[in-house]
Backbone as a chain_set.jsonl record, in Angstrom:
{"seq": "MRPHLPWLCQGDIFSDAPIVDIAAQGTGGLEASLIYGPAILITHDCAMDKPDKDGNPRVQHFQLVRLRSMSALPQDRRGNLKGGRAKVPPFEAMYVGDVGDLGESFILLSDPYFLPAGYFAPGFVDYRGHAEADPQVTNYITPLLNDSRIGRLEEDQIQLLRRKIIAFWTRMDVI", "coords": {"N": [[-53.461, 25.428, 223.247], [-53.11, 28.012, 220.914], [-51.585, 30.338, 218.327], [-52.817, 33.646, 218.551], [-55.047, 35.421, 216.367], [-54.753, 38.428, 214.289], [-56.958, 40.111, 214.769], [-59.827, 40.384, 216.919], [-61.067, 37.407, 218.544], [-63.466, 35.037, 219.615], [-62.739, 33.299, 222.393], [-59.822, 34.22, 222.716], [-56.917, 34.842, 224.565], [-55.768, 36.41, 227.199], [-52.937, 37.954, 228.714], [-52.778, 39.874, 230.654], [-55.377, 41.371, 231.463], [-57.755, 43.48, 232.703], [-59.356, 42.833, 235.687], [-62.454, 42.731, 237.368], [-62.596, 42.67, 240.859], [-64.66, 41.426, 243.2], [-65.399, 41.087, 246.564], [-67.155, 39.834, 249.533], [-67.828, 41.598, 252.211], [-68.422, 41.028, 255.258], [-71.75, 41.065, 256.428], [-73.836, 41.808, 253.948], [-72.092, 43.588, 252.951], [-69.847, 44.988, 250.387], [-66.709, 44.733, 248.669], [-65.078, 46.104, 246.234], [-62.361, 45.648, 243.755], [-59.751, 46.32, 241.407], [-57.898, 44.239, 239.552], [-54.982, 42.902, 237.691], [-54.765, 40.252, 235.19], [-54.676, 36.965, 233.88], [-57.17, 36.289, 231.346], [-59.953, 35.091, 229.402], [-61.538, 35.81, 226.415], [-64.895, 35.634, 225.725], [-67.045, 36.822, 224.387], [-69.189, 36.337, 221.737], [-67.923, 35.985, 218.219], [-69.563, 37.163, 216.253], [-71.07, 38.962, 217.562], [-69.285, 41.072, 217.812], [-68.4, 41.985, 215.248], [-69.834, 43.924, 214.149], [-70.752, 46.87, 212.439], [-71.458, 50.353, 213.274], [-73.663, 53.063, 212.211], [-71.754, 54.683, 211.419], [-69.561, 53.217, 210.506], [-68.032, 52.511, 212.483], [-66.905, 50.184, 215.14], [-69.61, 48.497, 216.717], [-69.971, 47.207, 218.959], [-70.232, 47.448, 222.52], [-69.445, 46.389, 225.026], [-67.253, 44.006, 226.112], [-67.131, 40.558, 226.937], [-65.587, 38.628, 229.284], [-63.77, 35.792, 230.91], [-62.256, 34.972, 233.996], [-59.039, 33.5, 233.656], [-58.009, 30.747, 235.561], [-55.434, 29.081, 237.672], [-54.883, 25.593, 237.677], [-53.727, 24.425, 239.841], [-54.894, 25.893, 242.117], [-57.062, 24.277, 242.721], [-58.705, 21.574, 244.518], [-56.92, 18.292, 244.495], [-58.719, 16.127, 243.705], [-60.689, 17.4, 242.317], [-59.178, 18.581, 240.184], [-58.352, 16.423, 238.994], [-60.851, 15.392, 237.998], [-61.916, 17.613, 236.448], [-59.865, 17.561, 234.629], [-59.742, 15.091, 233.309], [-62.252, 15.19, 232.221], [-62.114, 16.776, 230.113], [-63.062, 17.072, 227.43], [-65.733, 16.973, 227.483], [-69.124, 18.168, 228.16], [-70.441, 18.452, 230.711], [-68.765, 19.046, 233.529], [-71.01, 21.672, 233.53], [-70.311, 24.342, 234.452], [-67.41, 24.716, 234.766], [-64.439, 24.548, 232.886], [-61.679, 23.061, 231.439], [-58.572, 24.298, 230.379], [-55.916, 23.702, 229.883], [-52.565, 24.003, 229.093], [-51.12, 26.885, 229.696], [-49.016, 28.993, 228.95], [-46.766, 30.741, 231.289], [-48.465, 30.51, 233.348], [-49.326, 28.037, 233.607], [-51.14, 24.756, 233.764], [-54.551, 25.355, 233.22], [-57.833, 26.679, 233.979], [-61.373, 27.748, 233.571], [-64.229, 29.412, 234.824], [-67.637, 29.512, 234.145], [-69.377, 30.663, 235.743], [-68.336, 32.775, 236.489], [-68.433, 35.54, 234.823], [-67.507, 38.707, 233.477], [-67.558, 42.093, 232.411], [-66.064, 44.13, 230.205], [-65.743, 47.783, 229.128], [-65.819, 48.308, 225.789], [-64.265, 50.291, 224.773], [-61.892, 50.419, 226.448], [-60.205, 48.856, 224.818], [-59.906, 50.429, 222.617], [-61.217, 49.524, 220.088], [-61.065, 48.966, 216.708], [-61.873, 48.766, 213.046], [-59.905, 46.756, 210.824], [-58.657, 46.075, 207.791], [-57.769, 43.08, 206.736], [-57.613, 41.566, 204.447], [-56.071, 39.118, 202.314], [-54.977, 37.968, 204.442], [-53.825, 34.79, 205.769], [-55.844, 33.534, 207.138], [-57.945, 34.871, 206.962], [-61.724, 35.382, 206.113], [-62.505, 35.506, 202.762], [-64.897, 36.909, 201.91], [-64.94, 38.865, 204.047], [-64.268, 42.078, 204.684], [-63.263, 43.935, 206.739], [-61.946, 43.501, 210.148], [-62.641, 43.476, 213.629], [-60.318, 44.902, 215.732], [-57.941, 45.143, 218.34], [-56.759, 48.178, 219.337], [-55.592, 49.378, 221.547], [-54.209, 48.319, 224.667], [-53.539, 45.672, 224.182], [-52.997, 42.614, 225.325], [-52.918, 39.82, 224.374], [-51.943, 36.395, 224.145], [-52.448, 34.202, 223.013], [-54.786, 31.878, 221.737], [-57.81, 29.814, 222.163], [-57.95, 26.294, 221.174], [-59.725, 25.227, 218.209], [-61.509, 22.864, 218.686], [-61.767, 23.509, 221.454], [-63.121, 26.134, 221.46], [-65.487, 25.295, 220.363], [-66.478, 23.514, 222.425], [-66.464, 25.329, 224.32], [-68.567, 27.235, 223.452], [-70.892, 25.164, 223.592], [-70.595, 24.601, 226.381], [-71.366, 27.049, 227.374], [-74.126, 27.488, 226.465], [-75.243, 25.136, 227.899], [-74.509, 25.746, 230.671], [-76.23, 28.203, 231.235], [-78.601, 27.507, 230.408], [-79.308, 24.987, 231.27], [-79.379, 22.789, 229.503], [-78.09, 20.461, 227.343], [-76.51, 20.802, 224.369], [-76.402, 19.191, 221.351]], "CA": [[-53.245, 27.084, 222.9], [-52.66, 28.418, 219.408], [-51.34, 31.906, 218.424], [-54.135, 34.536, 218.272], [-55.117, 36.216, 215.029], [-54.558, 39.985, 214.575], [-58.342, 40.5, 215.191], [-60.384, 39.861, 218.102], [-61.944, 36.308, 218.336], [-63.859, 34.339, 220.966], [-61.412, 32.191, 222.774], [-58.764, 34.807, 222.809], [-56.255, 34.575, 225.756], [-55.219, 37.682, 227.534], [-52.128, 37.573, 230.129], [-52.924, 40.976, 231.636], [-56.574, 41.971, 231.353], [-58.26, 44.064, 233.976], [-60.3, 41.926, 236.294], [-63.036, 43.309, 238.676], [-62.625, 41.5, 241.703], [-65.583, 41.718, 244.139], [-65.417, 40.209, 247.747], [-67.961, 40.274, 250.473], [-67.252, 42.304, 253.416], [-69.385, 40.896, 256.332], [-73.2, 40.835, 255.981], [-74.386, 42.893, 253.106], [-71.387, 44.703, 252.354], [-68.88, 44.407, 249.36], [-65.466, 45.571, 248.473], [-64.558, 45.92, 244.558], [-60.922, 46.086, 243.297], [-59.391, 46.153, 240.009], [-56.678, 43.766, 239.355], [-54.759, 42.606, 236.285], [-54.427, 38.958, 235.198], [-55.104, 36.393, 232.61], [-58.593, 36.059, 231.155], [-60.246, 34.623, 228.232], [-62.621, 36.681, 225.619], [-66.086, 34.809, 225.375], [-67.922, 37.353, 223.441], [-68.986, 35.621, 220.382], [-67.341, 36.774, 216.928], [-70.669, 37.777, 215.257], [-71.478, 40.163, 218.284], [-68.179, 41.947, 217.776], [-68.106, 42.289, 213.843], [-71.023, 44.753, 213.562], [-70.156, 48.268, 212.433], [-72.486, 51.298, 213.622], [-73.973, 53.775, 210.825], [-70.61, 55.672, 210.854], [-68.643, 52.324, 210.121], [-67.045, 51.912, 213.781], [-67.592, 48.804, 215.939], [-71.149, 48.703, 217.477], [-69.876, 46.566, 220.307], [-70.06, 48.417, 223.564], [-68.813, 45.693, 226.135], [-66.598, 42.612, 226.029], [-67.323, 39.538, 228.054], [-64.418, 37.869, 229.649], [-63.862, 35.149, 232.167], [-60.841, 34.991, 234.555], [-58.24, 32.192, 233.629], [-57.302, 30.342, 236.807], [-54.573, 28.091, 237.682], [-55.51, 24.322, 238.315], [-53.258, 24.183, 241.101], [-55.786, 26.231, 243.187], [-58.2, 23.262, 242.915], [-58.246, 20.414, 245.228], [-56.392, 17.335, 243.705], [-59.687, 15.402, 243.053], [-61.299, 18.319, 241.303], [-58.241, 18.727, 239.299], [-58.371, 15.118, 238.291], [-62.327, 15.176, 237.266], [-61.876, 18.464, 235.259], [-58.693, 17.402, 233.332], [-60.312, 13.916, 232.953], [-63.501, 15.2, 231.313], [-61.758, 17.946, 229.159], [-63.726, 17.333, 226.098], [-67.068, 16.716, 227.892], [-69.881, 19.364, 228.298], [-70.527, 18.36, 232.043], [-69.547, 20.092, 234.298], [-71.29, 22.849, 232.626], [-69.776, 25.505, 234.893], [-66.075, 24.812, 234.476], [-63.776, 24.145, 231.48], [-60.22, 22.835, 231.392], [-58.041, 24.925, 229.142], [-54.691, 23.242, 229.419], [-51.302, 24.505, 229.568], [-51.185, 28.355, 229.32], [-47.51, 29.738, 229.401], [-46.322, 30.741, 232.8], [-49.56, 30.183, 234.378], [-49.318, 26.477, 233.628], [-52.472, 24.161, 233.578], [-55.64, 26.323, 233.6], [-59.294, 26.428, 233.742], [-62.283, 28.876, 233.478], [-65.325, 29.226, 235.581], [-68.456, 30.31, 233.382], [-70.156, 31.267, 236.659], [-67.603, 34.126, 236.932], [-68.123, 36.388, 233.749], [-67.408, 40.185, 233.825], [-67.601, 42.909, 231.314], [-65.136, 45.358, 230.104], [-66.308, 48.592, 228.155], [-65.119, 48.169, 224.533], [-63.268, 51.442, 224.702], [-60.54, 49.877, 227.084], [-59.163, 48.339, 223.834], [-60.169, 51.206, 221.54], [-61.458, 48.65, 219.038], [-61.144, 49.631, 215.411], [-61.822, 47.719, 211.956], [-58.688, 46.815, 210.265], [-58.515, 45.357, 206.689], [-56.952, 41.831, 206.662], [-57.478, 40.889, 203.098], [-54.875, 38.558, 202.005], [-54.34, 37.15, 205.736], [-54.34, 33.294, 205.41], [-57.062, 32.873, 207.888], [-59.239, 35.828, 206.774], [-62.475, 35.166, 205.194], [-62.496, 36.349, 201.369], [-65.978, 37.722, 202.085], [-64.98, 39.807, 204.842], [-63.058, 43.112, 204.35], [-62.517, 44.513, 207.935], [-62.042, 42.794, 211.282], [-62.361, 44.153, 214.979], [-58.928, 44.804, 216.227], [-57.858, 46.084, 219.664], [-55.679, 49.211, 219.19], [-54.802, 49.615, 222.842], [-54.005, 47.35, 225.669], [-53.775, 44.128, 223.761], [-51.976, 41.737, 225.9], [-53.022, 38.54, 224.006], [-50.823, 35.709, 224.064], [-52.821, 33.173, 222.15], [-56.414, 31.65, 221.933], [-58.112, 28.407, 222.334], [-57.776, 25.564, 219.989], [-60.974, 25.284, 217.628], [-62.247, 22.111, 219.402], [-62.033, 24.202, 222.77], [-64.141, 27.01, 221.341], [-66.719, 24.659, 220.031], [-66.868, 23.025, 223.628], [-66.765, 26.495, 225.219], [-69.721, 27.521, 223.154], [-71.694, 24.166, 224.126], [-70.899, 24.795, 227.875], [-71.97, 28.37, 227.748], [-75.533, 27.19, 226.375], [-75.451, 24.481, 228.856], [-74.445, 26.329, 231.817], [-77.097, 29.043, 231.405], [-79.889, 26.921, 230.113], [-79.178, 23.571, 231.883], [-79.742, 22.015, 228.536], [-76.816, 20.407, 226.499], [-76.758, 20.959, 222.815], [-75.656, 18.027, 220.729]], "C": [[-52.712, 27.208, 221.703], [-52.339, 29.788, 219.389], [-52.681, 32.467, 218.143], [-53.851, 35.09, 217.056], [-54.932, 37.696, 215.432], [-55.902, 40.538, 215.007], [-58.612, 39.651, 216.32], [-61.181, 38.438, 217.713], [-62.531, 35.823, 219.647], [-62.917, 33.232, 221.286], [-60.06, 32.968, 222.966], [-58.027, 34.875, 224.27], [-55.458, 35.697, 226.011], [-54.342, 37.483, 228.787], [-52.373, 38.746, 230.929], [-54.222, 41.877, 231.216], [-56.961, 42.635, 232.843], [-59.449, 43.209, 234.389], [-60.983, 42.769, 237.531], [-63.106, 42.178, 239.507], [-63.651, 42.007, 242.936], [-65.693, 40.687, 245.359], [-66.468, 40.681, 248.686], [-67.278, 40.643, 251.632], [-68.31, 42.156, 254.769], [-70.788, 40.873, 255.622], [-73.585, 41.949, 255.033], [-73.411, 43.62, 252.545], [-70.36, 44.1, 251.325], [-67.818, 45.359, 249.176], [-64.958, 45.235, 246.89], [-62.981, 46.456, 244.689], [-60.61, 45.629, 241.878], [-57.996, 45.421, 240.204], [-56.25, 43.386, 237.964], [-54.392, 41.105, 236.258], [-54.87, 38.318, 233.946], [-56.525, 36.195, 232.596], [-58.821, 35.58, 229.575], [-61.468, 35.369, 227.726], [-63.775, 35.494, 225.294], [-67.078, 35.382, 224.698], [-67.807, 36.732, 222.175], [-68.595, 36.375, 219.064], [-68.371, 37.647, 216.434], [-71.129, 38.851, 216.322], [-70.5, 41.227, 218.413], [-67.965, 42.666, 216.273], [-69.108, 43.33, 213.341], [-70.677, 46.253, 213.624], [-71.703, 49.133, 212.727], [-72.789, 51.897, 212.288], [-72.796, 54.707, 210.473], [-69.446, 54.617, 210.422], [-67.665, 52.18, 211.468], [-67.765, 50.842, 214.438], [-68.721, 49.382, 216.757], [-70.627, 48.236, 218.787], [-69.401, 47.637, 221.438], [-69.13, 47.693, 224.976], [-68.312, 44.349, 225.455], [-66.898, 41.693, 227.135], [-66.119, 38.734, 228.243], [-64.694, 36.92, 230.871], [-62.407, 35.012, 232.839], [-60.305, 33.419, 234.147], [-57.603, 31.946, 234.943], [-56.382, 29.155, 236.72], [-55.265, 26.66, 238.335], [-54.785, 24.017, 239.604], [-54.114, 24.952, 242.26], [-57.041, 25.224, 243.531], [-57.591, 22.224, 243.736], [-57.641, 19.303, 244.158], [-57.579, 16.633, 242.919], [-60.315, 16.022, 241.988], [-60.404, 18.424, 239.924], [-58.466, 17.532, 238.3], [-59.844, 14.968, 237.344], [-62.238, 16.147, 236.271], [-60.897, 18.086, 234.116], [-59.277, 16.096, 232.725], [-61.58, 14.162, 231.924], [-63.311, 16.608, 230.51], [-62.548, 18.141, 227.928], [-65.23, 16.958, 226.219], [-67.753, 18.101, 228.171], [-70.062, 19.385, 229.97], [-69.014, 18.411, 232.529], [-69.619, 21.429, 233.674], [-70.495, 24.123, 233.17], [-68.147, 25.715, 234.687], [-65.518, 24.017, 233.182], [-62.202, 24.118, 231.643], [-59.702, 23.377, 230.228], [-56.795, 24.432, 228.757], [-53.578, 24.072, 229.933], [-51.406, 26.135, 229.066], [-49.921, 29.126, 229.729], [-47.196, 29.522, 230.831], [-47.43, 30.391, 233.801], [-49.786, 28.525, 234.511], [-50.732, 25.907, 233.229], [-53.698, 25.168, 234.193], [-57.008, 25.867, 233.414], [-59.907, 27.849, 233.888], [-63.443, 28.551, 234.34], [-66.433, 29.977, 234.773], [-69.37, 30.913, 234.42], [-69.688, 32.586, 236.988], [-67.364, 35.212, 235.758], [-68.077, 37.882, 234.307], [-67.356, 40.632, 232.47], [-66.567, 44.024, 231.198], [-65.699, 46.427, 229.065], [-65.254, 48.415, 226.923], [-63.815, 49.275, 224.493], [-61.949, 51.329, 225.518], [-59.682, 49.39, 225.941], [-59.255, 49.128, 222.85], [-60.231, 50.662, 220.318], [-61.624, 49.604, 217.447], [-61.154, 48.499, 214.183], [-60.561, 47.821, 211.243], [-58.974, 45.814, 209.047], [-57.454, 44.31, 206.585], [-56.965, 41.091, 205.543], [-56.365, 40.306, 202.876], [-54.284, 37.836, 203.304], [-54.776, 35.735, 205.396], [-55.44, 32.788, 205.996], [-58.158, 33.841, 207.676], [-60.166, 35.011, 205.784], [-62.546, 35.996, 204.008], [-63.772, 37.116, 201.362], [-66.048, 38.744, 202.878], [-63.903, 40.906, 204.76], [-62.56, 43.665, 205.526], [-62.781, 43.621, 209.322], [-61.821, 43.591, 212.586], [-61.219, 43.984, 215.404], [-58.852, 45.771, 217.426], [-56.719, 46.895, 219.172], [-54.921, 49.541, 220.137], [-54.859, 48.449, 223.679], [-54.263, 45.953, 225.225], [-52.561, 43.33, 224.115], [-52.209, 40.129, 225.42], [-51.867, 37.739, 223.764], [-51.341, 34.336, 223.405], [-54.253, 33.017, 222.293], [-56.51, 30.149, 222.08], [-58.029, 27.811, 221.059], [-59.395, 25.339, 219.534], [-61.873, 24.407, 218.307], [-62.614, 22.72, 220.766], [-63.13, 25.302, 222.575], [-65.286, 26.351, 220.978], [-67.282, 23.986, 221.557], [-67.367, 24.212, 224.474], [-68.258, 26.884, 224.738], [-71.169, 26.57, 223.786], [-71.744, 24.316, 225.705], [-71.478, 26.206, 228.196], [-73.696, 28.13, 227.736], [-76.021, 26.385, 227.33], [-75.573, 24.824, 230.145], [-75.745, 27.47, 232.057], [-78.547, 28.702, 231.151], [-80.189, 25.606, 230.806], [-79.629, 22.517, 230.86], [-78.402, 21.913, 227.523], [-77.334, 20.216, 225.242], [-75.808, 20.007, 222.133], [-75.093, 18.386, 219.405]], "O": [[-51.778, 26.461, 221.413], [-52.729, 30.494, 220.319], [-53.557, 31.822, 217.567], [-52.707, 35.268, 216.637], [-54.947, 38.12, 216.588], [-55.841, 41.56, 215.691], [-58.024, 38.633, 216.686], [-61.847, 38.376, 216.68], [-62.057, 36.227, 220.709], [-62.444, 32.424, 220.487], [-59.133, 32.287, 223.405], [-58.827, 34.98, 225.2], [-54.554, 36.023, 225.241], [-54.812, 36.952, 229.793], [-52.118, 38.554, 232.118], [-54.075, 42.981, 230.692], [-56.468, 42.27, 233.911], [-60.365, 42.909, 233.623], [-60.355, 43.33, 238.429], [-63.494, 41.053, 239.193], [-63.329, 43.012, 243.57], [-66.054, 39.532, 245.135], [-66.718, 41.886, 248.69], [-66.255, 40.075, 252.015], [-68.911, 43.138, 255.205], [-70.914, 40.688, 254.412], [-73.62, 43.082, 255.512], [-73.737, 44.355, 251.613], [-70.047, 42.91, 251.369], [-67.914, 46.557, 249.443], [-64.512, 44.141, 246.545], [-62.521, 47.332, 245.423], [-61.17, 44.687, 241.319], [-57.098, 45.906, 240.893], [-57.071, 43.518, 237.057], [-53.753, 40.66, 237.211], [-55.376, 38.977, 233.038], [-57.13, 35.955, 233.641], [-57.96, 35.705, 228.703], [-62.394, 35.572, 228.511], [-63.456, 34.511, 224.626], [-68.023, 34.679, 224.339], [-66.754, 36.557, 221.562], [-69.073, 37.504, 218.948], [-68.104, 38.825, 216.195], [-71.677, 39.801, 215.762], [-70.785, 42.238, 219.055], [-67.428, 43.769, 216.171], [-69.174, 43.557, 212.133], [-70.363, 46.808, 214.677], [-72.811, 48.667, 212.463], [-72.293, 51.394, 211.28], [-72.792, 55.398, 209.454], [-68.4, 55.106, 209.994], [-66.538, 51.706, 211.326], [-68.971, 50.62, 214.332], [-68.742, 50.474, 217.324], [-70.882, 48.948, 219.758], [-68.479, 48.445, 221.326], [-68.367, 48.309, 225.72], [-68.839, 43.772, 224.503], [-66.9, 42.145, 228.28], [-65.664, 38.155, 227.256], [-65.592, 37.127, 231.688], [-61.436, 34.948, 232.085], [-60.975, 32.395, 234.284], [-56.793, 32.735, 235.431], [-56.508, 28.32, 235.825], [-56.025, 26.662, 239.304], [-55.364, 23.302, 240.421], [-53.94, 24.521, 243.4], [-57.831, 25.401, 244.458], [-56.392, 21.948, 243.769], [-57.912, 19.479, 242.97], [-57.525, 16.526, 241.693], [-60.523, 15.465, 240.91], [-60.892, 18.356, 238.796], [-58.704, 17.642, 237.098], [-59.873, 14.51, 236.202], [-62.451, 15.74, 235.13], [-61.111, 18.275, 232.919], [-59.27, 16.071, 231.494], [-61.824, 13.411, 230.978], [-64.235, 17.399, 230.322], [-62.69, 19.258, 227.431], [-65.897, 16.672, 225.226], [-67.054, 19.091, 228.39], [-69.78, 20.458, 230.504], [-68.143, 17.818, 231.892], [-68.673, 22.15, 233.358], [-70.05, 24.913, 232.338], [-67.701, 26.84, 234.463], [-66.074, 23.073, 232.621], [-61.578, 25.132, 231.959], [-60.184, 23.084, 229.133], [-56.407, 24.565, 227.596], [-53.616, 24.716, 230.982], [-51.83, 26.379, 227.937], [-49.866, 29.804, 230.755], [-47.306, 28.466, 231.454], [-47.2, 30.026, 234.954], [-50.359, 27.964, 235.444], [-51.43, 26.534, 232.433], [-53.751, 25.62, 235.337], [-57.31, 24.845, 232.798], [-59.284, 28.861, 234.207], [-63.631, 27.359, 234.584], [-66.209, 31.184, 234.673], [-70.191, 31.719, 233.983], [-70.354, 33.418, 237.604], [-66.261, 35.753, 235.674], [-68.537, 38.196, 235.405], [-67.168, 39.888, 231.507], [-66.319, 44.754, 232.158], [-66.164, 45.913, 228.048], [-64.036, 48.39, 227.099], [-62.644, 49.01, 224.218], [-61.007, 52.083, 225.274], [-58.462, 49.495, 226.065], [-58.652, 48.682, 221.874], [-59.501, 51.087, 219.423], [-62.21, 50.673, 217.271], [-60.52, 47.453, 214.32], [-60.112, 48.948, 211.036], [-59.521, 44.746, 209.324], [-56.295, 44.654, 206.354], [-56.392, 40.002, 205.535], [-55.401, 40.972, 203.253], [-53.236, 37.194, 203.235], [-55.851, 35.479, 204.854], [-56.016, 31.787, 205.571], [-59.254, 33.629, 208.194], [-59.76, 34.234, 204.921], [-62.65, 37.21, 204.182], [-63.694, 38.142, 200.686], [-66.938, 39.581, 202.724], [-62.713, 40.592, 204.772], [-61.362, 43.947, 205.49], [-63.882, 43.087, 209.463], [-60.852, 44.347, 212.638], [-60.895, 42.803, 215.532], [-59.451, 46.84, 217.55], [-55.77, 46.337, 218.622], [-53.775, 49.949, 219.951], [-55.627, 47.552, 223.334], [-55.052, 45.191, 225.783], [-51.48, 43.296, 223.527], [-51.682, 39.247, 226.098], [-50.865, 38.229, 223.243], [-50.537, 33.408, 223.316], [-54.928, 33.864, 222.878], [-55.547, 29.383, 222.115], [-58.024, 28.452, 220.008], [-60.254, 25.279, 220.413], [-62.975, 24.864, 218.611], [-63.727, 22.462, 221.223], [-64.002, 25.413, 223.437], [-66.298, 26.947, 221.348], [-68.495, 23.983, 221.768], [-68.384, 24.188, 225.168], [-69.145, 26.855, 225.591], [-72.181, 27.066, 224.282], [-72.819, 24.172, 226.288], [-72.031, 26.41, 229.277], [-74.436, 28.455, 228.664], [-77.138, 26.657, 227.77], [-76.502, 24.399, 230.832], [-76.196, 27.51, 233.201], [-79.503, 29.371, 231.54], [-81.355, 25.214, 230.868], [-80.185, 21.486, 231.238], [-77.805, 22.871, 227.032], [-78.375, 19.609, 224.99], [-74.593, 20.034, 222.326], [-74.455, 17.554, 218.759]]}, "num_chains": 1, "name": "protein.A"}
């Protein structure tokens, strides 16, 4: 995990994001609850950085996945996931590593959820002069409310995440 940038990026790690939890209640019944916990933003950067005709962020929803503790997995699955940390298979799961108080963590791409963008009240902010800002970009989408980011994935993890997303949804590995 590395420090997050001031603007939103794919791979940002939130410590206290809203998570919609849906559980089966018998045959055909569902119960939904809203909990708060760690999650990772998986919406691609280029889906977030487009303005509408008035210059406001066009993005309507952000896609996240819950960040889960490795301790919730059986020992053999922990070893397999951690041992394959740089590999695309298994497509569904990704080892994230040590994430603050949560400790060793992973995500399941089979469990994405969406938050309305308005939850973060996103706006465009000028970060020209920031060491990691692209000189060709003048404004970056930034959460103006409810920003509980504590870091973001390393660059190699973001590249692996992108490959895993493609592989999980298409069952085709991209080299």
